[in-house]
PDB file of C-alpha atoms in Angstrom:
ATOM      1  CA  ASP A  22     -14.973 -10.368   9.669  1.00  0.00           C
ATOM      2  CA  ALA A  23     -15.317  -6.636   7.895  1.00  0.00           C
ATOM      3  CA  GLY A  24     -12.318  -5.044   5.808  1.00  0.00           C
ATOM      4  CA  VAL A  25     -11.490  -2.076   5.711  1.00  0.00           C
ATOM      5  CA  ILE A  26     -14.607   0.363   4.811  1.00  0.00           C
ATOM      6  CA  GLN A  27     -13.954   3.428   2.741  1.00  0.00           C
ATOM      7  CA  SER A  28     -16.782   6.410   1.346  1.00  0.00           C
ATOM      8  CA  PRO A  29     -17.600   7.605  -0.824  1.00  0.00           C
ATOM      9  CA  ARG A  30     -16.290   4.785  -3.698  1.00  0.00           C
ATOM     10  CA  HIS A  31     -16.593   7.741  -6.122  1.00  0.00           C
ATOM     11  CA  GLU A  32     -16.910  11.360  -5.585  1.00  0.00           C
ATOM     12  CA  VAL A  33     -16.531  13.619  -8.380  1.00  0.00           C
ATOM     13  CA  THR A  34     -16.815  17.433  -7.210  1.00  0.00           C
ATOM     14  CA  GLU A  35     -16.217  20.945  -8.731  1.00  0.00           C
ATOM     15  CA  MET A  36     -13.111  22.879  -7.724  1.00  0.00           C
ATOM     16  CA  GLY A  37     -13.138  24.274  -4.610  1.00  0.00           C
ATOM     17  CA  GLN A  38     -15.725  22.532  -3.225  1.00  0.00           C
ATOM     18  CA  GLU A  39     -15.173  20.760   0.649  1.00  0.00           C
ATOM     19  CA  VAL A  40     -14.449  17.383   0.099  1.00  0.00           C
ATOM     20  CA  THR A  41     -14.473  14.392   3.250  1.00  0.00           C
ATOM     21  CA  LEU A  42     -12.798  10.877   2.604  1.00  0.00           C
ATOM     22  CA  ARG A  43     -14.175   8.534   5.682  1.00  0.00           C
ATOM     23  CA  CYS A  44     -12.791   5.744   6.622  1.00  0.00           C
ATOM     24  CA  LYS A  45     -13.316   2.511   9.232  1.00  0.00           C
ATOM     25  CA  PRO A  46     -10.496   0.299   9.604  1.00  0.00           C
ATOM     26  CA  ILE A  47     -10.801  -3.250  11.039  1.00  0.00           C
ATOM     27  CA  SER A  48     -11.788  -3.522  14.853  1.00  0.00           C
ATOM     28  CA  GLY A  49      -8.620  -3.963  16.658  1.00  0.00           C
ATOM     29  CA  HIS A  50      -6.129  -2.709  14.475  1.00  0.00           C
ATOM     30  CA  ASP A  51      -3.841   0.291  16.305  1.00  0.00           C
ATOM     31  CA  TYR A  52      -2.038   1.043  12.987  1.00  0.00           C
ATOM     32  CA  LEU A  53      -4.163   3.578  10.166  1.00  0.00           C
ATOM     33  CA  PHE A  54      -2.980   4.938   7.182  1.00  0.00           C
ATOM     34  CA  TRP A  55      -3.843   7.275   4.308  1.00  0.00           C
ATOM     35  CA  TYR A  56      -2.633   7.042   1.189  1.00  0.00           C
ATOM     36  CA  ARG A  57      -3.352   8.378  -2.589  1.00  0.00           C
ATOM     37  CA  GLN A  58      -2.304   7.033  -6.188  1.00  0.00           C
ATOM     38  CA  THR A  59      -1.842   8.489  -9.244  1.00  0.00           C
ATOM     39  CA  MET A  60      -0.874   7.392 -12.592  1.00  0.00           C
ATOM     40  CA  MET A  61       2.416  10.197 -12.265  1.00  0.00           C
ATOM     41  CA  ARG A  62       2.715   9.380  -8.338  1.00  0.00           C
ATOM     42  CA  GLY A  63       2.040   5.780  -7.409  1.00  0.00           C
ATOM     43  CA  LEU A  64       1.073   5.331  -4.539  1.00  0.00           C
ATOM     44  CA  GLU A  65       2.405   8.007  -1.956  1.00  0.00           C
ATOM     45  CA  LEU A  66       2.146   7.813   2.141  1.00  0.00           C
ATOM     46  CA  LEU A  67      -0.161  10.694   3.486  1.00  0.00           C
ATOM     47  CA  ILE A  68       0.022  10.279   7.172  1.00  0.00           C
ATOM     48  CA  TYR A  69      -0.326   7.507   9.929  1.00  0.00           C
ATOM     49  CA  PHE A  70      -2.130   6.766  13.044  1.00  0.00           C
ATOM     50  CA  ASN A  71      -1.008   5.047  16.124  1.00  0.00           C
ATOM     51  CA  ASN A  72      -3.983   4.610  18.775  1.00  0.00           C
ATOM     52  CA  ASN A  73      -5.924   7.804  16.957  1.00  0.00           C
ATOM     53  CA  VAL A  74      -2.641   9.781  17.133  1.00  0.00           C
ATOM     54  CA  PRO A  75      -1.253  10.948  13.932  1.00  0.00           C
ATOM     55  CA  ILE A  76       2.309   9.847  13.954  1.00  0.00           C
ATOM     56  CA  ASP A  77       4.015  10.930  10.800  1.00  0.00           C
ATOM     57  CA  ASP A  78       2.012  13.646   8.548  1.00  0.00           C
ATOM     58  CA  SER A  79       5.058  14.736   6.227  1.00  0.00           C
ATOM     59  CA  GLY A  80       3.789  13.219   3.308  1.00  0.00           C
ATOM     60  CA  MET A  81       0.201  15.353   3.348  1.00  0.00           C
ATOM     61  CA  PRO A  82       0.440  17.995   0.441  1.00  0.00           C
ATOM     62  CA  GLU A  83      -0.094  20.981   1.905  1.00  0.00           C
ATOM     63  CA  ASP A  84      -2.315  22.731   4.623  1.00  0.00           C
ATOM     64  CA  ARG A  85      -5.539  21.623   2.101  1.00  0.00           C
ATOM     65  CA  PHE A  86      -5.919  18.279   3.241  1.00  0.00           C
ATOM     66  CA  SER A  87      -6.288  18.019   6.950  1.00  0.00           C
ATOM     67  CA  ALA A  88      -7.194  14.581   8.145  1.00  0.00           C
ATOM     68  CA  LYS A  89      -8.182  13.343  11.725  1.00  0.00           C
ATOM     69  CA  MET A  90      -9.159   9.999  14.123  1.00  0.00           C
ATOM     70  CA  PRO A  91     -11.664  10.839  16.504  1.00  0.00           C
ATOM     71  CA  ASN A  92     -11.896   7.939  17.890  1.00  0.00           C
ATOM     72  CA  ALA A  93     -10.009   3.747  16.782  1.00  0.00           C
ATOM     73  CA  SER A  94     -13.129   3.165  14.480  1.00  0.00           C
ATOM     74  CA  PHE A  95     -13.318   5.776  12.281  1.00  0.00           C
ATOM     75  CA  SER A  96     -10.733   8.767  10.383  1.00  0.00           C
ATOM     76  CA  THR A  97     -11.623  11.794   8.152  1.00  0.00           C
ATOM     77  CA  LEU A  98      -9.198  12.758   5.814  1.00  0.00           C
ATOM     78  CA  LYS A  99     -10.998  16.163   4.418  1.00  0.00           C
ATOM     79  CA  ILE A 100      -9.866  18.478   1.331  1.00  0.00           C
ATOM     80  CA  GLN A 101     -10.139  22.334   1.474  1.00  0.00           C
ATOM     81  CA  PRO A 102     -10.971  23.990  -1.306  1.00  0.00           C
ATOM     82  CA  SER A 103     -10.838  20.631  -3.525  1.00  0.00           C
ATOM     83  CA  GLU A 104      -8.024  21.272  -7.070  1.00  0.00           C
ATOM     84  CA  PRO A 105      -8.426  19.285 -10.063  1.00  0.00           C
ATOM     85  CA  ARG A 106      -5.079  18.269  -9.469  1.00  0.00           C
ATOM     86  CA  ASP A 107      -6.599  16.555  -5.883  1.00  0.00           C
ATOM     87  CA  SER A 108      -7.987  13.742  -8.384  1.00  0.00           C
ATOM     88  CA  ALA A 109      -6.825  10.116  -7.114  1.00  0.00           C
ATOM     89  CA  VAL A 110      -7.880   6.993  -5.466  1.00  0.00           C
ATOM     90  CA  TYR A 111      -6.751   7.593  -1.992  1.00  0.00           C
ATOM     91  CA  PHE A 112      -6.539   4.349   0.236  1.00  0.00           C
ATOM     92  CA  CYS A 113      -6.852   3.839   3.490  1.00  0.00           C
ATOM     93  CA  ALA A 114      -5.129   0.833   5.411  1.00  0.00           C
ATOM     94  CA  SER A 115      -4.693  -0.369   8.910  1.00  0.00           C
ATOM     95  CA  SER A 116      -2.844  -2.497  10.902  1.00  0.00           C
ATOM     96  CA  PRO A 117      -2.717  -4.089  14.002  1.00  0.00           C
ATOM     97  CA  GLN A 118      -0.029  -3.564  17.043  1.00  0.00           C
ATOM     98  CA  GLY A 119       2.438  -5.376  18.040  1.00  0.00           C
ATOM     99  CA  ALA A 120       2.268  -7.835  14.639  1.00  0.00           C
ATOM    100  CA  ASP A 121       5.291  -8.820  13.405  1.00  0.00           C
ATOM    101  CA  THR A 122       3.381  -9.210   9.825  1.00  0.00           C
ATOM    102  CA  GLY A 123       3.768  -5.836   9.038  1.00  0.00           C
ATOM    103  CA  GLU A 124       0.747  -6.531   6.976  1.00  0.00           C
ATOM    104  CA  LEU A 125      -1.371  -3.688   5.915  1.00  0.00           C
ATOM    105  CA  PHE A 126      -4.749  -4.407   5.007  1.00  0.00           C
ATOM    106  CA  PHE A 127      -6.321  -1.510   2.604  1.00  0.00           C
ATOM    107  CA  GLY A 128      -9.772  -0.248   1.663  1.00  0.00           C
ATOM    108  CA  GLU A 129     -11.054  -0.646  -1.805  1.00  0.00           C
ATOM    109  CA  GLY A 130     -10.462   2.910  -1.709  1.00  0.00           C
ATOM    110  CA  SER A 131     -12.621   6.507  -2.594  1.00  0.00           C
ATOM    111  CA  ARG A 132     -11.964   7.881  -6.330  1.00  0.00           C
ATOM    112  CA  LEU A 133     -11.998  11.726  -6.342  1.00  0.00           C
ATOM    113  CA  THR A 134     -12.872  13.866  -9.269  1.00  0.00           C
ATOM    114  CA  VAL A 135     -12.051  16.982  -9.108  1.00  0.00           C
ATOM    115  CA  LEU A 136     -13.275  19.274 -12.307  1.00  0.00           C
TER     116      LEU A 136
ATOM    117  CA  ASP B   4      14.520   3.192   4.209  1.00  0.00           C
ATOM    118  CA  ALA B   5      15.863   1.316   1.192  1.00  0.00           C
ATOM    119  CA  LYS B   6      14.908   1.925  -2.079  1.00  0.00           C
ATOM    120  CA  THR B   7      14.145  -1.228  -4.485  1.00  0.00           C
ATOM    121  CA  THR B   8      14.109  -1.826  -8.309  1.00  0.00           C
ATOM    122  CA  GLN B   9      12.024  -3.981 -10.199  1.00  0.00           C
ATOM    123  CA  PRO B  10      11.504  -4.289 -13.300  1.00  0.00           C
ATOM    124  CA  PRO B  11       8.508  -2.700 -14.871  1.00  0.00           C
ATOM    125  CA  SER B  12       6.111  -5.808 -16.927  1.00  0.00           C
ATOM    126  CA  MET B  13       6.896  -9.255 -16.604  1.00  0.00           C
ATOM    127  CA  ASP B  14       5.160 -12.074 -18.548  1.00  0.00           C
ATOM    128  CA  CYS B  15       4.104 -15.306 -18.079  1.00  0.00           C
ATOM    129  CA  ALA B  16       2.176 -18.621 -18.813  1.00  0.00           C
ATOM    130  CA  GLU B  17      -0.756 -19.329 -16.689  1.00  0.00           C
ATOM    131  CA  GLY B  18      -0.296 -22.248 -15.276  1.00  0.00           C
ATOM    132  CA  ARG B  19       3.876 -21.516 -15.698  1.00  0.00           C
ATOM    133  CA  ALA B  20       5.662 -20.312 -12.329  1.00  0.00           C
ATOM    134  CA  ALA B  21       6.291 -16.547 -12.280  1.00  0.00           C
ATOM    135  CA  ASN B  22       9.503 -15.028 -10.657  1.00  0.00           C
ATOM    136  CA  LEU B  23       9.234 -11.711  -9.862  1.00  0.00           C
ATOM    137  CA  PRO B  24      13.207  -9.775  -8.997  1.00  0.00           C
ATOM    138  CA  CYS B  25      13.421  -7.177  -7.142  1.00  0.00           C
ATOM    139  CA  ASN B  26      16.802  -5.101  -6.242  1.00  0.00           C
ATOM    140  CA  HIS B  27      17.413  -3.518  -2.790  1.00  0.00           C
ATOM    141  CA  SER B  28      21.368  -3.125  -2.700  1.00  0.00           C
ATOM    142  CA  THR B  29      20.791  -0.154   0.482  1.00  0.00           C
ATOM    143  CA  ILE B  30      18.703  -2.612   2.507  1.00  0.00           C
ATOM    144  CA  SER B  31      19.909  -2.440   6.096  1.00  0.00           C
ATOM    145  CA  GLY B  32      20.274  -4.858   8.962  1.00  0.00           C
ATOM    146  CA  ASN B  33      16.482  -4.245  10.339  1.00  0.00           C
ATOM    147  CA  GLU B  34      14.674  -3.585   7.285  1.00  0.00           C
ATOM    148  CA  TYR B  35      12.134  -6.621   5.976  1.00  0.00           C
ATOM    149  CA  VAL B  36      11.274  -6.859   2.606  1.00  0.00           C
ATOM    150  CA  TYR B  37       7.507  -6.830   1.989  1.00  0.00           C
ATOM    151  CA  TRP B  38       5.785  -8.052  -1.492  1.00  0.00           C
ATOM    152  CA  TYR B  39       2.236  -6.968  -1.986  1.00  0.00           C
ATOM    153  CA  ARG B  40       0.038  -6.408  -5.506  1.00  0.00           C
ATOM    154  CA  GLN B  41      -2.924  -4.640  -6.674  1.00  0.00           C
ATOM    155  CA  ILE B  42      -5.553  -5.836  -8.949  1.00  0.00           C
ATOM    156  CA  HIS B  43      -6.655  -2.998 -11.365  1.00  0.00           C
ATOM    157  CA  SER B  44      -9.314  -1.602  -9.953  1.00  0.00           C
ATOM    158  CA  GLN B  45      -8.559  -2.530  -6.227  1.00  0.00           C
ATOM    159  CA  GLY B  46      -6.245  -2.277  -2.939  1.00  0.00           C
ATOM    160  CA  PRO B  47      -2.863  -2.995  -2.588  1.00  0.00           C
ATOM    161  CA  GLN B  48      -2.849  -6.718  -1.337  1.00  0.00           C
ATOM    162  CA  TYR B  49      -0.529  -8.449   1.655  1.00  0.00           C
ATOM    163  CA  ILE B  50       1.697 -11.141  -0.386  1.00  0.00           C
ATOM    164  CA  ILE B  51       4.233 -12.480   1.955  1.00  0.00           C
ATOM    165  CA  HIS B  52       7.857 -10.764   4.211  1.00  0.00           C
ATOM    166  CA  GLY B  53      10.822 -12.020   5.153  1.00  0.00           C
ATOM    167  CA  LEU B  54      14.177 -10.477   6.911  1.00  0.00           C
ATOM    168  CA  LYS B  55      16.620 -13.213   6.243  1.00  0.00           C
ATOM    169  CA  ASN B  56      15.047 -16.450   5.553  1.00  0.00           C
ATOM    170  CA  ASN B  57      13.051 -17.534   3.003  1.00  0.00           C
ATOM    171  CA  GLU B  58       9.860 -18.240   3.702  1.00  0.00           C
ATOM    172  CA  THR B  59       6.558 -19.624   1.680  1.00  0.00           C
ATOM    173  CA  ASN B  60       2.521 -19.171   2.522  1.00  0.00           C
ATOM    174  CA  GLU B  61       0.052 -20.104   0.564  1.00  0.00           C
ATOM    175  CA  MET B  62       0.141 -17.284  -1.501  1.00  0.00           C
ATOM    176  CA  ALA B  63       3.892 -17.165  -2.982  1.00  0.00           C
ATOM    177  CA  SER B  64       7.908 -17.943  -1.736  1.00  0.00           C
ATOM    178  CA  LEU B  65      10.336 -15.362  -1.214  1.00  0.00           C
ATOM    179  CA  ILE B  66      13.835 -16.544  -1.821  1.00  0.00           C
ATOM    180  CA  ILE B  67      16.122 -13.140  -0.034  1.00  0.00           C
ATOM    181  CA  THR B  68      19.663 -14.206  -1.222  1.00  0.00           C
ATOM    182  CA  GLU B  69      22.210 -14.535   1.316  1.00  0.00           C
ATOM    183  CA  ASP B  70      23.519 -10.588   1.033  1.00  0.00           C
ATOM    184  CA  ARG B  71      20.245  -9.739   1.315  1.00  0.00           C
ATOM    185  CA  LYS B  72      21.040  -7.380  -1.624  1.00  0.00           C
ATOM    186  CA  SER B  73      18.071  -9.158  -3.511  1.00  0.00           C
ATOM    187  CA  SER B  74      15.051 -11.326  -3.782  1.00  0.00           C
ATOM    188  CA  THR B  75      12.775 -13.237  -5.627  1.00  0.00           C
ATOM    189  CA  LEU B  76       9.134 -13.226  -5.306  1.00  0.00           C
ATOM    190  CA  ILE B  77       7.641 -17.197  -6.770  1.00  0.00           C
ATOM    191  CA  LEU B  78       4.162 -17.349  -7.830  1.00  0.00           C
ATOM    192  CA  PRO B  79       4.641 -21.285  -8.492  1.00  0.00           C
ATOM    193  CA  HIS B  80       1.100 -21.594 -10.911  1.00  0.00           C
ATOM    194  CA  ALA B  81       0.622 -18.822 -11.795  1.00  0.00           C
ATOM    195  CA  THR B  82      -3.064 -18.126 -12.930  1.00  0.00           C
ATOM    196  CA  LEU B  83      -5.056 -15.236 -14.610  1.00  0.00           C
ATOM    197  CA  ARG B  84      -6.397 -14.179 -11.596  1.00  0.00           C
ATOM    198  CA  ASP B  85      -2.305 -12.955 -10.893  1.00  0.00           C
ATOM    199  CA  THR B  86      -2.490 -10.636 -13.464  1.00  0.00           C
ATOM    200  CA  ALA B  87      -1.256  -7.689 -11.077  1.00  0.00           C
ATOM    201  CA  VAL B  88       0.826  -4.816 -10.226  1.00  0.00           C
ATOM    202  CA  TYR B  89       3.553  -6.395  -7.409  1.00  0.00           C
ATOM    203  CA  TYR B  90       5.315  -4.189  -5.305  1.00  0.00           C
ATOM    204  CA  CYS B  91       8.153  -4.529  -3.506  1.00  0.00           C
ATOM    205  CA  ILE B  92       9.001  -2.583  -0.453  1.00  0.00           C
ATOM    206  CA  VAL B  93      11.411  -2.409   2.006  1.00  0.00           C
ATOM    207  CA  GLY B  94      11.128  -0.779   5.907  1.00  0.00           C
ATOM    208  CA  LYS B  95      11.719  -1.233   9.500  1.00  0.00           C
ATOM    209  CA  ASN B  96       8.644  -3.294  11.496  1.00  0.00           C
ATOM    210  CA  SER B  97       9.662  -2.215  14.722  1.00  0.00           C
ATOM    211  CA  GLY B  98       9.522   1.685  16.260  1.00  0.00           C
ATOM    212  CA  GLY B  99       7.882   4.790  15.737  1.00  0.00           C
ATOM    213  CA  SER B 100       8.287   4.132  11.821  1.00  0.00           C
ATOM    214  CA  ASN B 101       6.812   0.550  12.443  1.00  0.00           C
ATOM    215  CA  TYR B 102       4.619  -0.194   8.951  1.00  0.00           C
ATOM    216  CA  LYS B 103       5.559   2.714   7.347  1.00  0.00           C
ATOM    217  CA  LEU B 104       5.738   1.197   3.844  1.00  0.00           C
ATOM    218  CA  THR B 105       6.823   3.102   0.812  1.00  0.00           C
ATOM    219  CA  PHE B 106       5.674   1.782  -2.541  1.00  0.00           C
ATOM    220  CA  GLY B 107       7.022   2.201  -5.848  1.00  0.00           C
ATOM    221  CA  LYS B 108       6.307   1.603  -9.569  1.00  0.00           C
ATOM    222  CA  GLY B 109       6.287  -1.778  -9.073  1.00  0.00           C
ATOM    223  CA  THR B 110       6.442  -4.743 -11.601  1.00  0.00           C
ATOM    224  CA  LEU B 111       3.014  -5.220 -13.770  1.00  0.00           C
ATOM    225  CA  LEU B 112       2.801  -9.407 -14.492  1.00  0.00           C
ATOM    226  CA  THR B 113       1.066 -10.135 -17.526  1.00  0.00           C
ATOM    227  CA  VAL B 114      -0.529 -14.057 -16.969  1.00  0.00           C
ATOM    228  CA  ASN B 115      -1.339 -15.309 -20.498  1.00  0.00           C
ATOM    229  CA  PRO B 116      -3.347 -17.800 -21.546  1.00  0.00           C
TER     230      PRO B 116
END
């Protein structure tokens, strides 16, 4: 089975441009998470969804960031306008509802560089 | 969620057991201990989790002290591919905060030949 699929794997853009990161969770998983990783701050939870509904977005840094999950098989994280401090690796993860393992399945990440 | 304390780095010889400690003195009764690892340039990978009892799977063993204030992850025969950052996380496993896992700095384990 395919794991969590993220695209693009690498993105280089200029300050002020809109960036859209995409995630396809594992089929049947009801939870979806967006994390951001930087050297300074480590791995931070930005937002997570349950059954396509945002449950907790307290980690979203500011209004420039938005996330959507229009259906069970797709989610986007958008940054508009992007800034150099948004440069990071963005991870998407999914997890099945009701599982007692506490296991999150992470994608390979999208490395964003904002010049 | 309770916070955890881990050493920033550890070394281990290939083939030997790697014992990674974690302190979580403020853990509450319904919080689990989770371990993940992150190999360079990859996404984090789940290893094991436990509540009170010691746990073992094909990857590792988890030893939790009786008072649950600390735990140790054991890789019985470390290989070079086990070189990674290991994260010890404490979190709830039910309700609205299901799987809201907060990652700390972790321990960089370097397995040496």
